[in-house]
Amino acid sequence: SPPVPATRVNAIRSSLLANIPTRIALYLNDEYDVQALFGRSRQMQADIPGRAQMLVDGTPTLMQCYLPVDAENDTLMLSQLELEVEHIDQEWSGARPEAIPMVPEQLGVELFNRRDDVSAMRAAGGIPLGLAYGDAKVRGIEMHGDAPLTLMAYADEDQLALWQGIVESALAASGEKVEVVDLQEQFAQDKGSARADVQGFTMHTSVDDVQAILMLLSTYEMLAAEKRTGDPMTLVIADLASFVSASGLNADDVTGNIRLWHRAGLHLMVFSPHSYIAKSYDPMAKAIRAIKWEGVVSARVYDSALLQASGAYAEPVLAGNESYAAYKGGIAFTKIRLPQDD
């Protein structure tokens, strides 16, 4: 049975406590806690390290626990225990359990990029996003997998810049052509995000360029209708709301054709503030939410309609380097830490 700390004894129901035959109590500051375990027949204990009492056949009996080290006070005991554990560790030559996977407190970009699983994901054409808190393994996006849309729902401008840097490095490494529609010029060069000087990137910052993008979508639509594929390409929409306003693209156009674009080799990646894409009643935002997308949600589960769970109000607010990697339209998701330099 697992040990129960003294602070939790009174929280155990009496009916449950009655079914616990083994009860051992060391010295406790509050005698009422001892009485709760042993009743009025409890023994009076001296404040001696290792001195305890145990319930034997219903009778409290004094006992002395074995002490691995000899010390006069708790501080010396902890210090000597550390030395003893270190000695045992050095002398042990047998098998050892695998290390418990843990996400490092500071996940720098260089450390993240050196990981074998990150390199493998990039080599396969994916975008590594960060490390999952659950198993410390990399999570990312498979650009030409089953999901026709990658959604990046960011919280603020600083996080937008962070995501742009992660996406840019991965797309640049893929060697595929990338068309970036940035009518609001959010992919600022001084933030290390997608730039015109990155090989394979074409920037579109003018409304006059929108017609060319619509023609590009139409081309891939026709390729899909002819059961052909074009050159693998990623179309990045830096701000969904401004692109919809400038292009006149409606929700039916996207929901009806997005799988055709994807089938022909064009993958759509959309950046949008979480406050818009998750909460807006705009037809386009509602249509995007209904697609089986994968990507990133930078909001608590409780606060986001993009993640298909109720969540808990008590969940802490996400840090700037935390988000949720989401799949299957938000049905599956896991909390991740993003690579970020100080």
mmCIF file of N, CA and C in Angstrom, residues 157-249:
data_model
loop_
_atom_site.group_PDB
_atom_site.id
_atom_site.type_symbol
_atom_site.label_atom_id
_atom_site.label_comp_id
_atom_site.label_asym_id
_atom_site.label_seq_id
_atom_site.Cartn_x
_atom_site.Cartn_y
_atom_site.Cartn_z
ATOM 1 N N GLU A 157 1.820 38.693 -30.739
ATOM 2 C CA GLU A 157 2.828 38.960 -31.762
ATOM 3 C C GLU A 157 4.156 38.257 -31.479
ATOM 4 N N ASP A 158 4.551 38.186 -30.199
ATOM 5 C CA ASP A 158 5.807 37.517 -29.867
ATOM 6 C C ASP A 158 5.747 36.041 -30.230
ATOM 7 N N GLN A 159 4.604 35.422 -29.947
ATOM 8 C CA GLN A 159 4.458 34.011 -30.273
ATOM 9 C C GLN A 159 4.343 33.814 -31.782
ATOM 10 N N LEU A 160 3.730 34.757 -32.484
ATOM 11 C CA LEU A 160 3.668 34.691 -33.939
ATOM 12 C C LEU A 160 5.080 34.663 -34.520
ATOM 13 N N ALA A 161 5.950 35.537 -34.019
ATOM 14 C CA ALA A 161 7.335 35.571 -34.501
ATOM 15 C C ALA A 161 8.047 34.255 -34.208
ATOM 16 N N LEU A 162 7.775 33.668 -33.030
ATOM 17 C CA LEU A 162 8.393 32.404 -32.661
ATOM 18 C C LEU A 162 7.969 31.296 -33.620
ATOM 19 N N TRP A 163 6.677 31.234 -33.910
ATOM 20 C CA TRP A 163 6.166 30.192 -34.806
ATOM 21 C C TRP A 163 6.678 30.397 -36.231
ATOM 22 N N GLN A 164 6.788 31.629 -36.644
ATOM 23 C CA GLN A 164 7.282 31.889 -37.994
ATOM 24 C C GLN A 164 8.718 31.402 -38.156
ATOM 25 N N GLY A 165 9.539 31.603 -37.107
ATOM 26 C CA GLY A 165 10.918 31.136 -37.165
ATOM 27 C C GLY A 165 10.996 29.620 -37.257
ATOM 28 N N ILE A 166 10.166 28.917 -36.479
ATOM 29 C CA ILE A 166 10.149 27.455 -36.494
ATOM 30 C C ILE A 166 9.703 26.939 -37.858
ATOM 31 N N VAL A 167 8.629 27.533 -38.388
ATOM 32 C CA VAL A 167 8.089 27.085 -39.672
ATOM 33 C C VAL A 167 9.057 27.395 -40.809
ATOM 34 N N GLU A 168 9.658 28.593 -40.769
ATOM 35 C CA GLU A 168 10.579 28.983 -41.839
ATOM 36 C C GLU A 168 11.748 28.023 -41.947
ATOM 37 N N SER A 169 12.367 27.684 -40.815
ATOM 38 C CA SER A 169 13.535 26.817 -40.862
ATOM 39 C C SER A 169 13.186 25.433 -41.394
ATOM 40 N N ALA A 170 11.993 24.932 -41.017
ATOM 41 C CA ALA A 170 11.580 23.607 -41.479
ATOM 42 C C ALA A 170 11.238 23.611 -42.964
ATOM 43 N N LEU A 171 10.518 24.629 -43.421
ATOM 44 C CA LEU A 171 10.144 24.690 -44.831
ATOM 45 C C LEU A 171 11.363 24.921 -45.710
ATOM 46 N N ALA A 172 12.290 25.745 -45.225
ATOM 47 C CA ALA A 172 13.503 25.987 -46.003
ATOM 48 C C ALA A 172 14.321 24.707 -46.151
ATOM 49 N N ALA A 173 14.335 23.884 -45.083
ATOM 50 C CA ALA A 173 15.085 22.626 -45.130
ATOM 51 C C ALA A 173 14.435 21.609 -46.060
ATOM 52 N N SER A 174 13.120 21.724 -46.275
ATOM 53 C CA SER A 174 12.415 20.750 -47.111
ATOM 54 C C SER A 174 12.772 20.876 -48.586
ATOM 55 N N GLY A 175 13.205 22.068 -49.007
ATOM 56 C CA GLY A 175 13.556 22.277 -50.407
ATOM 57 C C GLY A 175 12.362 22.498 -51.317
ATOM 58 N N GLU A 176 11.157 22.491 -50.772
ATOM 59 C CA GLU A 176 9.969 22.719 -51.591
ATOM 60 C C GLU A 176 9.740 24.213 -51.812
ATOM 61 N N LYS A 177 8.960 24.494 -52.828
ATOM 62 C CA LYS A 177 8.608 25.881 -53.103
ATOM 63 C C LYS A 177 7.558 26.335 -52.093
ATOM 64 N N VAL A 178 7.718 27.569 -51.619
ATOM 65 C CA VAL A 178 6.807 28.120 -50.616
ATOM 66 C C VAL A 178 6.317 29.489 -51.079
ATOM 67 N N GLU A 179 5.006 29.641 -51.158
ATOM 68 C CA GLU A 179 4.385 30.924 -51.487
ATOM 69 C C GLU A 179 3.811 31.502 -50.204
ATOM 70 N N VAL A 180 4.251 32.707 -49.830
ATOM 71 C CA VAL A 180 3.807 33.343 -48.589
ATOM 72 C C VAL A 180 2.977 34.578 -48.929
ATOM 73 N N VAL A 181 1.704 34.577 -48.524
ATOM 74 C CA VAL A 181 0.824 35.728 -48.715
ATOM 75 C C VAL A 181 0.783 36.496 -47.404
ATOM 76 N N ASP A 182 1.407 37.667 -47.394
ATOM 77 C CA ASP A 182 1.567 38.442 -46.157
ATOM 78 C C ASP A 182 1.109 39.878 -46.400
ATOM 79 N N LEU A 183 -0.182 40.070 -46.531
ATOM 80 C CA LEU A 183 -0.726 41.391 -46.865
ATOM 81 C C LEU A 183 -0.553 42.386 -45.728
ATOM 82 N N GLN A 184 -0.457 41.906 -44.500
ATOM 83 C CA GLN A 184 -0.262 42.785 -43.348
ATOM 84 C C GLN A 184 1.212 42.969 -43.012
ATOM 85 N N GLU A 185 2.096 42.320 -43.777
ATOM 86 C CA GLU A 185 3.541 42.363 -43.560
ATOM 87 C C GLU A 185 3.895 42.021 -42.110
ATOM 88 N N GLN A 186 3.320 40.904 -41.658
ATOM 89 C CA GLN A 186 3.579 40.436 -40.292
ATOM 90 C C GLN A 186 4.867 39.628 -40.197
ATOM 91 N N PHE A 187 5.287 39.033 -41.299
ATOM 92 C CA PHE A 187 6.508 38.239 -41.292
ATOM 93 C C PHE A 187 7.706 39.184 -41.406
ATOM 94 N N ALA A 188 7.886 39.990 -40.381
ATOM 95 C CA ALA A 188 8.928 41.029 -40.406
ATOM 96 C C ALA A 188 10.317 40.401 -40.400
ATOM 97 N N GLN A 189 11.224 40.999 -41.173
ATOM 98 C CA GLN A 189 12.573 40.444 -41.291
ATOM 99 C C GLN A 189 13.328 40.496 -39.978
ATOM 100 N N ASP A 190 13.082 41.511 -39.171
ATOM 101 C CA ASP A 190 13.858 41.628 -37.937
ATOM 102 C C ASP A 190 13.403 40.639 -36.873
ATOM 103 N N LYS A 191 12.334 39.886 -37.141
ATOM 104 C CA LYS A 191 11.873 38.875 -36.191
ATOM 105 C C LYS A 191 12.332 37.467 -36.600
ATOM 106 N N GLY A 192 13.127 37.403 -37.648
ATOM 107 C CA GLY A 192 13.664 36.106 -38.045
ATOM 108 C C GLY A 192 12.640 35.193 -38.654
ATOM 109 N N SER A 193 11.591 35.725 -39.249
ATOM 110 C CA SER A 193 10.549 34.899 -39.808
ATOM 111 C C SER A 193 10.700 34.810 -41.315
ATOM 112 N N ALA A 194 9.654 34.304 -41.986
ATOM 113 C CA ALA A 194 9.753 34.035 -43.422
ATOM 114 C C ALA A 194 10.146 35.279 -44.202
ATOM 115 N N ARG A 195 11.192 35.167 -45.058
ATOM 116 C CA ARG A 195 11.710 36.318 -45.773
ATOM 117 C C ARG A 195 11.863 35.985 -47.251
ATOM 118 N N ALA A 196 11.914 37.019 -48.044
ATOM 119 C CA ALA A 196 12.050 36.829 -49.488
ATOM 120 C C ALA A 196 13.419 36.280 -49.856
ATOM 121 N N ASP A 197 14.427 36.475 -48.975
ATOM 122 C CA ASP A 197 15.768 36.025 -49.324
ATOM 123 C C ASP A 197 16.021 34.561 -48.956
ATOM 124 N N VAL A 198 15.017 33.884 -48.397
ATOM 125 C CA VAL A 198 15.151 32.462 -48.125
ATOM 126 C C VAL A 198 14.902 31.699 -49.412
ATOM 127 N N GLN A 199 15.809 30.801 -49.744
ATOM 128 C CA GLN A 199 15.709 30.074 -51.010
ATOM 129 C C GLN A 199 14.398 29.297 -51.080
ATOM 130 N N GLY A 200 13.665 29.473 -52.188
ATOM 131 C CA GLY A 200 12.412 28.773 -52.389
ATOM 132 C C GLY A 200 11.194 29.533 -51.917
ATOM 133 N N PHE A 201 11.400 30.648 -51.164
ATOM 134 C CA PHE A 201 10.287 31.438 -50.655
ATOM 135 C C PHE A 201 9.950 32.558 -51.638
ATOM 136 N N THR A 202 8.653 32.723 -51.904
ATOM 137 C CA THR A 202 8.182 33.866 -52.687
ATOM 138 C C THR A 202 7.189 34.643 -51.835
ATOM 139 N N MET A 203 7.497 35.923 -51.593
ATOM 140 C CA MET A 203 6.649 36.752 -50.738
ATOM 141 C C MET A 203 5.646 37.523 -51.581
ATOM 142 N N HIS A 204 4.406 37.612 -51.077
ATOM 143 C CA HIS A 204 3.347 38.392 -51.714
ATOM 144 C C HIS A 204 2.780 39.337 -50.656
ATOM 145 N N THR A 205 3.113 40.608 -50.762
ATOM 146 C CA THR A 205 2.686 41.583 -49.760
ATOM 147 C C THR A 205 1.698 42.601 -50.317
ATOM 148 N N SER A 206 1.399 42.514 -51.602
ATOM 149 C CA SER A 206 0.500 43.473 -52.236
ATOM 150 C C SER A 206 -0.836 42.816 -52.578
ATOM 151 N N VAL A 207 -1.897 43.608 -52.474
ATOM 152 C CA VAL A 207 -3.221 43.116 -52.858
ATOM 153 C C VAL A 207 -3.238 42.714 -54.324
ATOM 154 N N ASP A 208 -2.385 43.354 -55.119
ATOM 155 C CA ASP A 208 -2.325 43.030 -56.545
ATOM 156 C C ASP A 208 -1.856 41.604 -56.790
ATOM 157 N N ASP A 209 -1.179 40.999 -55.799
ATOM 158 C CA ASP A 209 -0.680 39.633 -55.957
ATOM 159 C C ASP A 209 -1.742 38.581 -55.680
ATOM 160 N N VAL A 210 -2.857 38.993 -55.111
ATOM 161 C CA VAL A 210 -3.877 38.031 -54.686
ATOM 162 C C VAL A 210 -4.446 37.258 -55.866
ATOM 163 N N GLN A 211 -4.628 37.948 -57.000
ATOM 164 C CA GLN A 211 -5.195 37.288 -58.174
ATOM 165 C C GLN A 211 -4.300 36.135 -58.642
ATOM 166 N N ALA A 212 -2.982 36.321 -58.537
ATOM 167 C CA ALA A 212 -2.054 35.261 -58.929
ATOM 168 C C ALA A 212 -2.192 34.048 -58.002
ATOM 169 N N ILE A 213 -2.462 34.298 -56.723
ATOM 170 C CA ILE A 213 -2.652 33.208 -55.767
ATOM 171 C C ILE A 213 -3.929 32.436 -56.087
ATOM 172 N N LEU A 214 -4.986 33.166 -56.439
ATOM 173 C CA LEU A 214 -6.244 32.507 -56.814
ATOM 174 C C LEU A 214 -6.045 31.647 -58.063
ATOM 175 N N MET A 215 -5.243 32.142 -58.996
ATOM 176 C CA MET A 215 -4.950 31.357 -60.199
ATOM 177 C C MET A 215 -4.158 30.092 -59.836
ATOM 178 N N LEU A 216 -3.255 30.225 -58.869
ATOM 179 C CA LEU A 216 -2.484 29.076 -58.406
ATOM 180 C C LEU A 216 -3.407 28.007 -57.826
ATOM 181 N N LEU A 217 -4.360 28.429 -57.003
ATOM 182 C CA LEU A 217 -5.332 27.491 -56.431
ATOM 183 C C LEU A 217 -6.146 26.817 -57.516
ATOM 184 N N SER A 218 -6.549 27.605 -58.513
ATOM 185 C CA SER A 218 -7.336 27.065 -59.625
ATOM 186 C C SER A 218 -6.534 26.020 -60.414
ATOM 187 N N THR A 219 -5.224 26.269 -60.575
ATOM 188 C CA THR A 219 -4.368 25.333 -61.308
ATOM 189 C C THR A 219 -4.299 23.984 -60.609
ATOM 190 N N TYR A 220 -4.121 24.015 -59.297
ATOM 191 C CA TYR A 220 -4.041 22.752 -58.551
ATOM 192 C C TYR A 220 -5.395 22.059 -58.498
ATOM 193 N N GLU A 221 -6.460 22.840 -58.515
ATOM 194 C CA GLU A 221 -7.798 22.258 -58.563
ATOM 195 C C GLU A 221 -8.002 21.483 -59.871
ATOM 196 N N MET A 222 -7.552 22.061 -60.978
ATOM 197 C CA MET A 222 -7.677 21.386 -62.270
ATOM 198 C C MET A 222 -6.786 20.154 -62.341
ATOM 199 N N LEU A 223 -5.590 20.238 -61.744
ATOM 200 C CA LEU A 223 -4.709 19.076 -61.712
ATOM 201 C C LEU A 223 -5.371 17.910 -60.986
ATOM 202 N N ALA A 224 -6.017 18.214 -59.872
ATOM 203 C CA ALA A 224 -6.698 17.170 -59.100
ATOM 204 C C ALA A 224 -7.850 16.573 -59.901
ATOM 205 N N ALA A 225 -8.595 17.427 -60.618
ATOM 206 C CA ALA A 225 -9.701 16.938 -61.437
ATOM 207 C C ALA A 225 -9.207 15.993 -62.527
ATOM 208 N N GLU A 226 -7.993 16.231 -63.010
ATOM 209 C CA GLU A 226 -7.394 15.384 -64.053
ATOM 210 C C GLU A 226 -6.591 14.235 -63.439
ATOM 211 N N LYS A 227 -6.664 14.105 -62.122
ATOM 212 C CA LYS A 227 -5.958 13.063 -61.378
ATOM 213 C C LYS A 227 -4.449 13.133 -61.616
ATOM 214 N N ARG A 228 -3.951 14.358 -61.648
ATOM 215 C CA ARG A 228 -2.525 14.597 -61.776
ATOM 216 C C ARG A 228 -2.038 15.377 -60.557
ATOM 217 N N THR A 229 -0.742 15.401 -60.376
ATOM 218 C CA THR A 229 -0.155 16.167 -59.280
ATOM 219 C C THR A 229 0.849 17.164 -59.832
ATOM 220 N N GLY A 230 0.924 18.308 -59.181
ATOM 221 C CA GLY A 230 1.900 19.326 -59.547
ATOM 222 C C GLY A 230 3.115 19.231 -58.659
ATOM 223 N N ASP A 231 3.974 20.233 -58.750
ATOM 224 C CA ASP A 231 5.147 20.282 -57.875
ATOM 225 C C ASP A 231 4.690 20.450 -56.427
ATOM 226 N N PRO A 232 5.274 19.694 -55.482
ATOM 227 C CA PRO A 232 4.922 19.888 -54.073
ATOM 228 C C PRO A 232 5.161 21.335 -53.654
ATOM 229 N N MET A 233 4.157 21.927 -53.039
ATOM 230 C CA MET A 233 4.240 23.351 -52.706
ATOM 231 C C MET A 233 3.439 23.614 -51.437
ATOM 232 N N THR A 234 3.899 24.605 -50.669
ATOM 233 C CA THR A 234 3.165 25.049 -49.477
ATOM 234 C C THR A 234 2.736 26.491 -49.665
ATOM 235 N N LEU A 235 1.456 26.748 -49.477
ATOM 236 C CA LEU A 235 0.910 28.106 -49.537
ATOM 237 C C LEU A 235 0.649 28.569 -48.111
ATOM 238 N N VAL A 236 1.411 29.572 -47.685
ATOM 239 C CA VAL A 236 1.305 30.099 -46.326
ATOM 240 C C VAL A 236 0.476 31.382 -46.341
ATOM 241 N N ILE A 237 -0.623 31.393 -45.626
ATOM 242 C CA ILE A 237 -1.455 32.587 -45.463
ATOM 243 C C ILE A 237 -1.101 33.199 -44.117
ATOM 244 N N ALA A 238 -0.424 34.338 -44.135
ATOM 245 C CA ALA A 238 0.081 34.932 -42.898
ATOM 246 C C ALA A 238 -1.030 35.477 -42.005
ATOM 247 N N ASP A 239 -2.144 35.891 -42.602
ATOM 248 C CA ASP A 239 -3.280 36.376 -41.819
ATOM 249 C C ASP A 239 -4.555 36.026 -42.578
ATOM 250 N N LEU A 240 -5.339 35.133 -42.036
ATOM 251 C CA LEU A 240 -6.516 34.611 -42.737
ATOM 252 C C LEU A 240 -7.538 35.692 -43.034
ATOM 253 N N ALA A 241 -7.851 36.526 -42.050
ATOM 254 C CA ALA A 241 -8.911 37.516 -42.218
ATOM 255 C C ALA A 241 -8.602 38.497 -43.348
ATOM 256 N N SER A 242 -7.355 39.005 -43.417
ATOM 257 C CA SER A 242 -7.003 39.976 -44.459
ATOM 258 C C SER A 242 -6.986 39.320 -45.837
ATOM 259 N N PHE A 243 -6.570 38.054 -45.921
ATOM 260 C CA PHE A 243 -6.552 37.364 -47.211
ATOM 261 C C PHE A 243 -7.974 37.129 -47.721
ATOM 262 N N VAL A 244 -8.869 36.739 -46.854
ATOM 263 C CA VAL A 244 -10.265 36.516 -47.250
ATOM 264 C C VAL A 244 -10.887 37.812 -47.742
ATOM 265 N N SER A 245 -10.601 38.907 -47.025
ATOM 266 C CA SER A 245 -11.146 40.206 -47.418
ATOM 267 C C SER A 245 -10.636 40.645 -48.784
ATOM 268 N N ALA A 246 -9.352 40.422 -49.059
ATOM 269 C CA ALA A 246 -8.757 40.883 -50.314
ATOM 270 C C ALA A 246 -9.102 39.975 -51.494
ATOM 271 N N SER A 247 -9.269 38.689 -51.238
ATOM 272 C CA SER A 247 -9.466 37.732 -52.332
ATOM 273 C C SER A 247 -10.920 37.478 -52.674
ATOM 274 N N GLY A 248 -11.800 37.723 -51.719
ATOM 275 C CA GLY A 248 -13.206 37.399 -51.945
ATOM 276 C C GLY A 248 -13.485 35.910 -51.858
ATOM 277 N N LEU A 249 -12.513 35.124 -51.422
ATOM 278 C CA LEU A 249 -12.671 33.684 -51.273
ATOM 279 C C LEU A 249 -13.716 33.415 -50.191
#
